[in-house]
Amino acid sequence: MNLPELKGVPPDVLREQFREQGLPAYRADQIASWVYGRGIEDPEQMTDLPQELRERLNESWRFRSLDVLRADHSTDGTIKAALRADDAAVVEAVLIPEEDRTTLCVSTQVGCPLACSFCATGALGFGRNLRSAEIVDQLCRMAELLPEGRRITNVVFMGMGEPLLNLPQVIPAVRTLLHPKGFAMAPRRVTVSTAGVVPQIAPLLEAIPVNLAVSLHAATDEVRDVLVPLNKRFPLDVLLGTLRGLPRLSRRHPVFFEYTLIEGVNDSVEDARRLVRLLEGLPSKLNLIPMNEHGDSDYRPPAPEVASRFMGVLVRGGLTTTLRRSRGSDIDAACGQLAVRQLPEERPAGRKPAAPQAAPGRASSG
Ligand code: SAH
């Protein structure tokens, strides 16, 4: 049964499609409200629709694209889930509950083609792009794992994969997140992160007014070439030049930078000073993330005092900087640890795991 996936169609496009089929557009809104507002995926339960339409929906759309294969709960409240698509591909999503918000970290690809040397997903290689419906379904499946009374307030595209290499599927998914009949999220509660796919940055921001995060990790091309091989195609001056040219940047709407601190690689005082010079005059916020260790890399985080010293140089240099507390590391849910540790018995019989396994039993991510 190869039916089109309802969650791949943003609510405004669904309206158009209904009109074209001679159906009232408000029926599309009703369906979107059931699916995204109330988490109902069975047309039979959409009680304000005529019976005939319910049957027609059942025959013409697929309402669900992912299933929860496994969910791990961290002692700090973080929940990581492995989600399986119908071709047995597995991706991971992470819920991070905080006092005033609940952030969901979503994946956009099975594996990742960028092969950043410190990232567990990079070690996996590339499986395939996720479809828009599979990106949206991560919100639906993960919302069901939250305790009563909690809802997803923020979404970060920082899971497995490079969102800017899958824009045709990422953009409609974000439209559904933002649409009033979709998840009705404010654009500033959605952040899309890129390792620096320069030609796709402007198209992303022209299509959807989300926050942009850039994985920087180094202040020289020499170091960044090693950590983020994509830097060889789009070096720092090209990347920073593009960011400086973006319209509508301001202190309220800065570029967010991620900088993974790795012992002896990018954590010196000199690195920090270079970073200050590199970002001078660019409205930005910098997140320092001490390297999360995993089996596919020998890199280590610096000692806490080295991280504090690094941060001190940035703050004195005028950069808005946070040192991120790692969440969910006891369940391998922290940045760069998303590893689809799929046990043989969890695989459907006779099917190979979708993504190449880097080490025995490990796949991975952001
Ligand atoms: N491909 C996109 C989306 C992934 S975001 C991007 O690179 O921005 C995931 C973030 O976690 C990126 O900033 C990535 O560089 C960072 N990360 C990857 N592995 C990590 C690790 N082991 N420790 C800390 N951060 C890591």
mmCIF file of C-alpha atoms and ligand atoms in Angstrom:
data_model
loop_
_atom_site.group_PDB
_atom_site.id
_atom_site.type_symbol
_atom_site.label_atom_id
_atom_site.label_comp_id
_atom_site.label_asym_id
_atom_site.label_seq_id
_atom_site.Cartn_x
_atom_site.Cartn_y
_atom_site.Cartn_z
ATOM 1 C CA MET A 1 0.000 0.000 0.000
ATOM 2 C CA ASN A 2 1.792 3.073 -1.207
ATOM 3 C CA LEU A 3 -0.566 5.801 -0.056
ATOM 4 C CA PRO A 4 0.577 9.425 0.193
ATOM 5 C CA GLU A 5 1.553 10.468 3.710
ATOM 6 C CA LEU A 6 -0.759 13.026 5.285
ATOM 7 C CA LYS A 7 1.958 14.465 7.537
ATOM 8 C CA GLY A 8 4.061 15.237 4.469
ATOM 9 C CA VAL A 9 1.496 17.829 3.365
ATOM 10 C CA PRO A 10 1.517 21.135 5.275
ATOM 11 C CA PRO A 11 -2.001 22.211 6.398
ATOM 12 C CA ASP A 12 -2.249 25.068 3.881
ATOM 13 C CA VAL A 13 -1.336 22.735 1.017
ATOM 14 C CA LEU A 14 -3.862 20.176 2.269
ATOM 15 C CA ARG A 15 -6.538 22.880 2.054
ATOM 16 C CA GLU A 16 -5.589 23.530 -1.573
ATOM 17 C CA GLN A 17 -5.708 19.851 -2.388
ATOM 18 C CA PHE A 18 -9.162 19.515 -0.817
ATOM 19 C CA ARG A 19 -10.463 22.475 -2.811
ATOM 20 C CA GLU A 20 -9.126 20.963 -6.006
ATOM 21 C CA GLN A 21 -10.962 17.750 -5.193
ATOM 22 C CA GLY A 22 -14.199 19.665 -4.626
ATOM 23 C CA LEU A 23 -14.091 19.228 -0.840
ATOM 24 C CA PRO A 24 -14.602 22.183 1.520
ATOM 25 C CA ALA A 25 -11.239 23.554 2.695
ATOM 26 C CA TYR A 26 -12.375 23.635 6.325
ATOM 27 C CA ARG A 27 -12.452 19.847 6.274
ATOM 28 C CA ALA A 28 -8.683 19.918 5.778
ATOM 29 C CA ASP A 29 -8.374 22.170 8.842
ATOM 30 C CA GLN A 30 -10.510 19.794 10.892
ATOM 31 C CA ILE A 31 -8.288 16.881 9.947
ATOM 32 C CA ALA A 32 -5.099 18.830 10.737
ATOM 33 C CA SER A 33 -6.534 19.756 14.148
ATOM 34 C CA TRP A 34 -7.235 16.112 14.937
ATOM 35 C CA VAL A 35 -3.810 14.953 13.821
ATOM 36 C CA TYR A 36 -1.542 17.706 15.177
ATOM 37 C CA GLY A 37 -3.714 19.272 17.893
ATOM 38 C CA ARG A 38 -5.121 16.118 19.445
ATOM 39 C CA GLY A 39 -2.800 13.367 18.268
ATOM 40 C CA ILE A 40 -5.604 11.353 16.648
ATOM 41 C CA GLU A 41 -4.462 9.357 13.608
ATOM 42 C CA ASP A 42 -7.470 7.122 13.005
ATOM 43 C CA PRO A 43 -10.061 8.827 10.748
ATOM 44 C CA GLU A 44 -12.770 6.732 12.447
ATOM 45 C CA GLN A 45 -12.201 8.793 15.586
ATOM 46 C CA MET A 46 -12.552 12.138 13.801
ATOM 47 C CA THR A 47 -16.106 12.499 14.968
ATOM 48 C CA ASP A 48 -16.922 15.836 13.331
ATOM 49 C CA LEU A 49 -16.286 14.452 9.829
ATOM 50 C CA PRO A 50 -19.030 12.827 7.791
ATOM 51 C CA GLN A 51 -18.767 9.030 7.713
ATOM 52 C CA GLU A 52 -18.205 9.029 3.970
ATOM 53 C CA LEU A 53 -15.165 11.335 4.278
ATOM 54 C CA ARG A 54 -13.722 9.236 7.101
ATOM 55 C CA GLU A 55 -13.829 6.201 4.856
ATOM 56 C CA ARG A 56 -12.335 8.113 1.975
ATOM 57 C CA LEU A 57 -9.478 9.332 4.188
ATOM 58 C CA ASN A 58 -8.802 5.815 5.315
ATOM 59 C CA GLU A 59 -8.482 4.649 1.738
ATOM 60 C CA SER A 60 -6.455 7.533 0.370
ATOM 61 C CA TRP A 61 -3.925 8.579 3.054
ATOM 62 C CA ARG A 62 -1.360 7.129 5.340
ATOM 63 C CA PHE A 63 -1.507 8.784 8.759
ATOM 64 C CA ARG A 64 1.553 7.347 10.467
ATOM 65 C CA SER A 65 5.114 6.990 9.202
ATOM 66 C CA LEU A 66 7.211 5.925 12.229
ATOM 67 C CA ASP A 67 6.905 3.564 15.169
ATOM 68 C CA VAL A 68 8.713 3.693 18.491
ATOM 69 C CA LEU A 69 11.196 0.853 18.551
ATOM 70 C CA ARG A 70 12.640 1.690 21.962
ATOM 71 C CA ALA A 71 12.590 4.570 24.441
ATOM 72 C CA ASP A 72 15.307 5.239 27.044
ATOM 73 C CA HIS A 73 14.706 7.498 30.031
ATOM 74 C CA SER A 74 17.662 9.361 31.529
ATOM 75 C CA THR A 75 17.921 10.153 35.221
ATOM 76 C CA ASP A 76 17.789 13.873 34.275
ATOM 77 C CA GLY A 77 14.425 13.517 32.483
ATOM 78 C CA THR A 78 15.827 13.322 28.954
ATOM 79 C CA ILE A 79 14.062 10.740 26.786
ATOM 80 C CA LYS A 80 15.728 9.232 23.743
ATOM 81 C CA ALA A 81 13.756 7.096 21.335
ATOM 82 C CA ALA A 82 14.724 4.950 18.373
ATOM 83 C CA LEU A 83 12.055 5.326 15.702
ATOM 84 C CA ARG A 84 11.602 2.859 12.887
ATOM 85 C CA ALA A 85 10.391 3.610 9.393
ATOM 86 C CA ASP A 86 8.619 1.080 7.184
ATOM 87 C CA ASP A 87 11.846 0.164 5.347
ATOM 88 C CA ALA A 88 13.362 -0.717 8.761
ATOM 89 C CA ALA A 89 15.555 2.408 8.757
ATOM 90 C CA VAL A 90 16.002 3.677 12.309
ATOM 91 C CA VAL A 91 16.524 7.254 13.457
ATOM 92 C CA GLU A 92 16.668 8.774 16.903
ATOM 93 C CA ALA A 93 14.932 11.730 18.508
ATOM 94 C CA VAL A 94 15.539 13.213 21.954
ATOM 95 C CA LEU A 95 13.192 15.044 24.327
ATOM 96 C CA ILE A 96 14.864 17.455 26.729
ATOM 97 C CA PRO A 97 12.501 18.689 29.445
ATOM 98 C CA GLU A 98 13.583 21.849 31.277
ATOM 99 C CA GLU A 99 11.821 24.036 33.805
ATOM 100 C CA ASP A 100 10.252 26.426 31.348
ATOM 101 C CA ARG A 101 10.309 24.437 28.121
ATOM 102 C CA THR A 102 10.487 21.021 26.517
ATOM 103 C CA THR A 103 12.800 20.775 23.528
ATOM 104 C CA LEU A 104 12.625 18.030 20.936
ATOM 105 C CA CYS A 105 15.745 17.266 18.903
ATOM 106 C CA VAL A 106 14.794 15.726 15.536
ATOM 107 C CA SER A 107 16.709 13.870 12.824
ATOM 108 C CA THR A 108 16.552 14.725 9.125
ATOM 109 C CA GLN A 109 18.557 11.892 7.582
ATOM 110 C CA VAL A 110 19.318 8.241 8.319
ATOM 111 C CA GLY A 111 23.014 8.545 9.150
ATOM 112 C CA CYS A 112 24.898 11.502 7.686
ATOM 113 C CA PRO A 113 27.189 12.033 4.677
ATOM 114 C CA LEU A 114 29.371 14.735 6.286
ATOM 115 C CA ALA A 115 31.659 12.473 8.335
ATOM 116 C CA CYS A 116 32.643 15.026 10.992
ATOM 117 C CA SER A 117 35.507 13.310 12.801
ATOM 118 C CA PHE A 118 34.157 13.760 16.353
ATOM 119 C CA CYS A 119 30.511 12.839 15.664
ATOM 120 C CA ALA A 120 29.116 9.342 16.105
ATOM 121 C CA THR A 121 26.591 9.837 13.297
ATOM 122 C CA GLY A 122 29.424 10.779 10.976
ATOM 123 C CA ALA A 123 30.993 7.373 11.592
ATOM 124 C CA LEU A 124 27.820 5.704 10.340
ATOM 125 C CA GLY A 125 27.835 6.985 6.829
ATOM 126 C CA PHE A 126 24.743 7.986 4.932
ATOM 127 C CA GLY A 127 21.589 5.905 4.709
ATOM 128 C CA ARG A 128 18.908 8.080 3.115
ATOM 129 C CA ASN A 129 17.014 11.333 3.452
ATOM 130 C CA LEU A 130 13.984 11.317 5.721
ATOM 131 C CA ARG A 131 10.701 12.264 4.119
ATOM 132 C CA SER A 132 8.839 15.275 5.393
ATOM 133 C CA ALA A 133 6.165 13.061 6.994
ATOM 134 C CA GLU A 134 8.876 11.146 8.860
ATOM 135 C CA ILE A 135 10.301 14.381 10.228
ATOM 136 C CA VAL A 136 6.856 15.558 11.373
ATOM 137 C CA ASP A 137 5.990 12.155 12.815
ATOM 138 C CA GLN A 138 8.937 12.465 15.217
ATOM 139 C CA LEU A 139 6.913 15.166 17.013
ATOM 140 C CA CYS A 140 3.804 12.975 17.118
ATOM 141 C CA ARG A 141 5.596 9.871 18.421
ATOM 142 C CA MET A 142 7.734 11.770 20.932
ATOM 143 C CA ALA A 143 4.814 13.826 22.296
ATOM 144 C CA GLU A 144 3.197 10.543 23.316
ATOM 145 C CA LEU A 145 6.241 9.710 25.473
ATOM 146 C CA LEU A 146 5.968 12.891 27.554
ATOM 147 C CA PRO A 147 4.508 12.841 31.056
ATOM 148 C CA GLU A 148 0.951 14.230 31.477
ATOM 149 C CA GLY A 149 0.756 17.983 31.235
ATOM 150 C CA ARG A 150 4.006 18.410 29.290
ATOM 151 C CA ARG A 151 4.082 19.380 25.635
ATOM 152 C CA ILE A 152 6.825 20.064 23.115
ATOM 153 C CA THR A 153 7.541 23.804 23.119
ATOM 154 C CA ASN A 154 10.761 23.962 21.045
ATOM 155 C CA VAL A 155 12.183 21.944 18.186
ATOM 156 C CA VAL A 156 15.847 21.796 17.203
ATOM 157 C CA PHE A 157 16.977 20.140 13.968
ATOM 158 C CA MET A 158 20.120 18.780 15.628
ATOM 159 C CA GLY A 159 19.616 15.043 15.464
ATOM 160 C CA MET A 160 21.031 12.682 12.886
ATOM 161 C CA GLY A 161 21.857 14.123 9.494
ATOM 162 C CA GLU A 162 22.445 17.475 7.818
ATOM 163 C CA PRO A 163 19.142 19.394 7.432
ATOM 164 C CA LEU A 164 20.490 21.620 4.674
ATOM 165 C CA LEU A 165 21.218 18.615 2.482
ATOM 166 C CA ASN A 166 17.531 17.673 2.732
ATOM 167 C CA LEU A 167 15.805 21.046 2.377
ATOM 168 C CA PRO A 168 12.994 19.884 0.049
ATOM 169 C CA GLN A 169 11.759 17.658 2.896
ATOM 170 C CA VAL A 170 12.783 19.895 5.814
ATOM 171 C CA ILE A 171 10.924 22.993 4.590
ATOM 172 C CA PRO A 172 7.426 21.422 4.371
ATOM 173 C CA ALA A 173 8.021 19.775 7.768
ATOM 174 C CA VAL A 174 8.865 23.143 9.336
ATOM 175 C CA ARG A 175 5.772 24.662 7.661
ATOM 176 C CA THR A 176 3.652 22.091 9.494
ATOM 177 C CA LEU A 177 5.415 22.930 12.763
ATOM 178 C CA LEU A 178 4.643 26.627 12.328
ATOM 179 C CA HIS A 179 1.146 26.509 10.811
ATOM 180 C CA PRO A 180 -1.719 27.492 13.171
ATOM 181 C CA LYS A 181 -3.561 24.285 12.210
ATOM 182 C CA GLY A 182 -0.317 22.317 12.514
ATOM 183 C CA PHE A 183 1.758 22.496 15.704
ATOM 184 C CA ALA A 184 1.294 26.289 15.842
ATOM 185 C CA MET A 185 4.849 26.920 17.039
ATOM 186 C CA ALA A 186 6.377 30.382 16.990
ATOM 187 C CA PRO A 187 9.199 30.551 14.398
ATOM 188 C CA ARG A 188 11.696 31.514 17.114
ATOM 189 C CA ARG A 189 11.049 28.216 18.856
ATOM 190 C CA VAL A 190 12.385 26.276 15.884
ATOM 191 C CA THR A 191 16.137 26.052 15.229
ATOM 192 C CA VAL A 192 17.759 24.477 12.192
ATOM 193 C CA SER A 193 21.434 23.591 12.564
ATOM 194 C CA THR A 194 23.941 23.194 9.748
ATOM 195 C CA ALA A 195 27.574 22.162 9.544
ATOM 196 C CA GLY A 196 27.887 24.941 6.948
ATOM 197 C CA VAL A 197 26.211 23.996 3.676
ATOM 198 C CA VAL A 198 26.686 27.554 2.489
ATOM 199 C CA PRO A 199 24.560 27.616 -0.719
ATOM 200 C CA GLN A 200 21.471 26.410 1.181
ATOM 201 C CA ILE A 201 21.575 28.936 4.037
ATOM 202 C CA ALA A 202 19.794 31.800 2.256
ATOM 203 C CA PRO A 203 17.185 29.494 0.627
ATOM 204 C CA LEU A 204 16.352 28.070 4.070
ATOM 205 C CA LEU A 205 15.851 31.464 5.691
ATOM 206 C CA GLU A 206 13.938 32.840 2.703
ATOM 207 C CA ALA A 207 11.506 29.928 2.893
ATOM 208 C CA ILE A 208 10.994 29.860 6.671
ATOM 209 C CA PRO A 209 11.880 32.394 9.399
ATOM 210 C CA VAL A 210 13.519 29.945 11.808
ATOM 211 C CA ASN A 211 16.611 30.343 13.989
ATOM 212 C CA LEU A 212 19.827 29.371 12.275
ATOM 213 C CA ALA A 213 22.522 27.466 14.149
ATOM 214 C CA VAL A 214 25.937 26.818 12.658
ATOM 215 C CA SER A 215 28.317 24.118 13.872
ATOM 216 C CA LEU A 216 31.583 26.026 13.977
ATOM 217 C CA HIS A 217 33.952 24.029 16.221
ATOM 218 C CA ALA A 218 37.135 25.783 15.093
ATOM 219 C CA ALA A 219 38.507 29.240 14.405
ATOM 220 C CA THR A 220 41.035 28.207 11.737
ATOM 221 C CA ASP A 221 40.586 26.316 8.474
ATOM 222 C CA GLU A 222 43.437 24.028 9.466
ATOM 223 C CA VAL A 223 41.546 22.680 12.491
ATOM 224 C CA ARG A 224 38.073 22.892 10.939
ATOM 225 C CA ASP A 225 39.167 20.901 7.880
ATOM 226 C CA VAL A 226 39.904 18.006 10.242
ATOM 227 C CA LEU A 227 36.776 18.284 12.425
ATOM 228 C CA VAL A 228 34.240 19.223 9.730
ATOM 229 C CA PRO A 229 35.524 17.982 6.331
ATOM 230 C CA LEU A 230 32.813 20.070 4.621
ATOM 231 C CA ASN A 231 35.041 23.040 5.490
ATOM 232 C CA LYS A 232 37.282 22.115 2.564
ATOM 233 C CA ARG A 233 34.400 23.018 0.229
ATOM 234 C CA PHE A 234 33.100 25.980 2.223
ATOM 235 C CA PRO A 235 35.971 27.408 4.277
ATOM 236 C CA LEU A 236 35.563 29.829 7.165
ATOM 237 C CA ASP A 237 35.826 33.076 5.179
ATOM 238 C CA VAL A 238 33.101 31.889 2.774
ATOM 239 C CA LEU A 239 30.885 30.677 5.635
ATOM 240 C CA LEU A 240 31.318 33.795 7.768
ATOM 241 C CA GLY A 241 30.964 36.061 4.734
ATOM 242 C CA THR A 242 27.602 34.455 3.929
ATOM 243 C CA LEU A 243 26.416 34.794 7.522
ATOM 244 C CA ARG A 244 27.460 38.441 7.696
ATOM 245 C CA GLY A 245 25.453 39.091 4.526
ATOM 246 C CA LEU A 246 22.195 37.696 5.938
ATOM 247 C CA PRO A 247 19.382 40.211 6.211
ATOM 248 C CA ARG A 248 17.513 40.823 9.483
ATOM 249 C CA LEU A 249 20.291 39.765 11.859
ATOM 250 C CA SER A 250 20.219 41.616 15.149
ATOM 251 C CA ARG A 251 20.953 41.081 18.819
ATOM 252 C CA ARG A 252 17.435 39.701 19.143
ATOM 253 C CA HIS A 253 17.826 37.534 16.055
ATOM 254 C CA PRO A 254 21.410 36.321 16.180
ATOM 255 C CA VAL A 255 23.139 33.402 14.478
ATOM 256 C CA PHE A 256 23.624 30.581 16.989
ATOM 257 C CA PHE A 257 26.974 28.844 16.940
ATOM 258 C CA GLU A 258 27.833 25.446 18.340
ATOM 259 C CA TYR A 259 31.433 24.866 19.366
ATOM 260 C CA THR A 260 32.320 21.409 20.621
ATOM 261 C CA LEU A 261 35.304 21.721 22.955
ATOM 262 C CA ILE A 262 37.862 18.983 22.362
ATOM 263 C CA GLU A 263 40.907 18.551 24.578
ATOM 264 C CA GLY A 264 44.120 19.627 22.892
ATOM 265 C CA VAL A 265 42.388 20.252 19.544
ATOM 266 C CA ASN A 266 40.405 23.500 19.754
ATOM 267 C CA ASP A 267 40.399 24.484 23.440
ATOM 268 C CA SER A 268 43.425 26.805 23.818
ATOM 269 C CA VAL A 269 43.375 30.447 24.866
ATOM 270 C CA GLU A 270 44.721 31.286 21.415
ATOM 271 C CA ASP A 271 41.749 29.455 19.823
ATOM 272 C CA ALA A 272 39.388 31.491 21.982
ATOM 273 C CA ARG A 273 41.059 34.764 20.959
ATOM 274 C CA ARG A 274 40.826 33.794 17.274
ATOM 275 C CA LEU A 275 37.156 32.996 17.760
ATOM 276 C CA VAL A 276 36.540 36.447 19.223
ATOM 277 C CA ARG A 277 38.176 38.055 16.187
ATOM 278 C CA LEU A 278 36.328 35.767 13.757
ATOM 279 C CA LEU A 279 32.880 36.642 15.115
ATOM 280 C CA GLU A 280 33.507 40.306 15.852
ATOM 281 C CA GLY A 281 30.552 42.476 14.869
ATOM 282 C CA LEU A 282 28.330 39.518 13.897
ATOM 283 C CA PRO A 283 25.174 39.264 16.053
ATOM 284 C CA SER A 284 25.694 35.824 17.535
ATOM 285 C CA LYS A 285 25.244 33.515 20.486
ATOM 286 C CA LEU A 286 27.770 30.789 21.068
ATOM 287 C CA ASN A 287 27.069 27.443 22.729
ATOM 288 C CA LEU A 288 30.113 25.630 24.049
ATOM 289 C CA ILE A 289 29.538 21.876 24.237
ATOM 290 C CA PRO A 290 32.252 19.822 25.943
ATOM 291 C CA MET A 291 32.947 16.822 23.684
ATOM 292 C CA ASN A 292 30.621 13.940 24.502
ATOM 293 C CA GLU A 293 32.681 10.778 24.345
ATOM 294 C CA HIS A 294 31.625 7.766 22.329
ATOM 295 C CA GLY A 295 33.112 4.558 20.968
ATOM 296 C CA ASP A 296 33.857 5.886 17.476
ATOM 297 C CA SER A 297 36.302 8.606 18.517
ATOM 298 C CA ASP A 298 39.337 9.133 20.742
ATOM 299 C CA TYR A 299 38.559 12.816 21.306
ATOM 300 C CA ARG A 300 37.973 13.867 24.912
ATOM 301 C CA PRO A 301 36.417 16.884 26.584
ATOM 302 C CA PRO A 302 38.830 19.347 28.236
ATOM 303 C CA ALA A 303 39.095 19.593 32.016
ATOM 304 C CA PRO A 304 36.382 21.856 33.484
ATOM 305 C CA GLU A 305 38.903 24.603 34.300
ATOM 306 C CA VAL A 306 40.140 24.619 30.684
ATOM 307 C CA ALA A 307 36.541 24.982 29.459
ATOM 308 C CA SER A 308 35.939 27.838 31.946
ATOM 309 C CA ARG A 309 39.138 29.587 30.883
ATOM 310 C CA PHE A 310 38.091 29.287 27.218
ATOM 311 C CA MET A 311 34.674 30.704 28.011
ATOM 312 C CA GLY A 312 36.233 33.534 30.028
ATOM 313 C CA VAL A 313 38.219 34.739 27.007
ATOM 314 C CA LEU A 314 35.061 34.748 24.873
ATOM 315 C CA VAL A 315 32.967 36.594 27.432
ATOM 316 C CA ARG A 316 35.658 39.222 27.984
ATOM 317 C CA GLY A 317 35.888 39.511 24.195
ATOM 318 C CA GLY A 318 32.211 40.471 24.105
ATOM 319 C CA LEU A 319 30.703 37.194 22.818
ATOM 320 C CA THR A 320 27.439 35.997 24.309
ATOM 321 C CA THR A 321 28.447 32.502 25.390
ATOM 322 C CA THR A 322 26.896 29.601 27.250
ATOM 323 C CA LEU A 323 28.638 26.466 28.424
ATOM 324 C CA ARG A 324 26.086 23.767 27.802
ATOM 325 C CA ARG A 325 25.394 21.253 30.486
ATOM 326 C CA SER A 326 25.259 17.883 28.831
ATOM 327 C CA ARG A 327 21.885 16.183 29.014
ATOM 328 C CA GLY A 328 21.048 12.521 28.767
ATOM 329 C CA SER A 329 24.624 11.290 28.501
ATOM 330 C CA ASP A 330 23.794 8.247 30.658
ATOM 331 C CA ILE A 331 21.575 7.012 27.806
ATOM 332 C CA ASP A 332 23.862 8.202 24.957
ATOM 333 C CA ALA A 333 21.382 10.945 24.083
ATOM 334 C CA ALA A 334 23.809 13.870 24.227
ATOM 335 C CA CYS A 335 25.031 15.767 21.142
ATOM 336 C CA GLY A 336 26.919 13.475 18.809
ATOM 337 C CA GLN A 337 25.972 10.375 20.759
ATOM 338 C CA LEU A 338 22.751 9.482 18.995
ATOM 339 C CA ALA A 339 23.654 5.929 18.259
ATOM 340 C CA VAL A 340 21.065 3.573 16.967
ATOM 341 C CA ARG A 341 22.258 0.735 19.121
ATOM 342 C CA GLN A 342 20.003 -1.747 17.515
ATOM 343 C CA LEU A 343 19.915 -5.162 19.060
ATOM 344 C CA PRO A 344 19.658 -8.049 16.603
ATOM 345 C CA GLU A 345 16.286 -9.120 18.030
ATOM 346 C CA GLU A 346 14.853 -5.661 17.335
ATOM 347 C CA ARG A 347 15.448 -5.999 13.615
ATOM 348 C CA PRO A 348 12.637 -7.394 11.516
ATOM 349 C CA ALA A 349 13.557 -10.934 10.495
ATOM 350 C CA GLY A 350 15.578 -11.210 7.311
ATOM 351 C CA ARG A 351 16.146 -7.475 6.951
ATOM 352 C CA LYS A 352 19.444 -5.711 7.187
ATOM 353 C CA PRO A 353 19.814 -2.609 9.319
ATOM 354 C CA ALA A 354 19.163 0.416 7.128
ATOM 355 C CA ALA A 355 22.305 2.328 7.940
ATOM 356 C CA PRO A 356 25.791 0.888 7.844
ATOM 357 C CA GLN A 357 26.910 -0.013 11.339
ATOM 358 C CA ALA A 358 30.130 1.723 12.353
ATOM 359 C CA ALA A 359 31.059 -0.643 15.132
ATOM 360 C CA PRO A 360 29.291 -3.770 16.312
ATOM 361 C CA GLY A 361 25.807 -2.746 17.301
ATOM 362 C CA ARG A 362 26.307 0.955 16.857
ATOM 363 C CA ALA A 363 24.795 3.386 14.500
ATOM 364 C CA SER A 364 24.476 7.116 15.506
ATOM 365 C CA SER A 365 24.072 11.333 15.675
ATOM 366 C CA GLY A 366 23.797 14.974 16.572
HETATM 367 N N1 SAH B 1 24.509 18.337 10.731
HETATM 368 C C1 SAH B 1 23.968 19.440 11.482
HETATM 369 C C2 SAH B 1 22.945 18.993 12.501
HETATM 370 C C3 SAH B 1 23.503 18.180 13.660
HETATM 371 S S1 SAH B 1 23.546 19.212 15.060
HETATM 372 C C4 SAH B 1 25.110 20.211 12.130
HETATM 373 O O1 SAH B 1 26.230 19.741 12.084
HETATM 374 O O2 SAH B 1 24.879 21.300 12.640
HETATM 375 C C5 SAH B 1 24.444 18.268 16.201
HETATM 376 C C6 SAH B 1 25.482 19.086 16.908
HETATM 377 O O3 SAH B 1 26.213 18.260 17.843
HETATM 378 C C7 SAH B 1 26.466 19.651 15.938
HETATM 379 O O4 SAH B 1 26.881 20.920 16.356
HETATM 380 C C8 SAH B 1 27.597 18.652 16.073
HETATM 381 O O5 SAH B 1 28.797 19.175 15.627
HETATM 382 C C9 SAH B 1 27.589 18.394 17.575
HETATM 383 N N2 SAH B 1 28.276 17.168 17.954
HETATM 384 C C10 SAH B 1 28.469 16.081 17.183
HETATM 385 N N3 SAH B 1 29.165 15.142 17.854
HETATM 386 C C11 SAH B 1 29.421 15.662 19.078
HETATM 387 C C12 SAH B 1 30.083 15.163 20.225
HETATM 388 N N4 SAH B 1 30.596 13.935 20.242
HETATM 389 N N5 SAH B 1 30.157 15.950 21.316
HETATM 390 C C13 SAH B 1 29.594 17.172 21.314
HETATM 391 N N6 SAH B 1 28.952 17.702 20.264
HETATM 392 C C14 SAH B 1 28.867 16.947 19.134
#
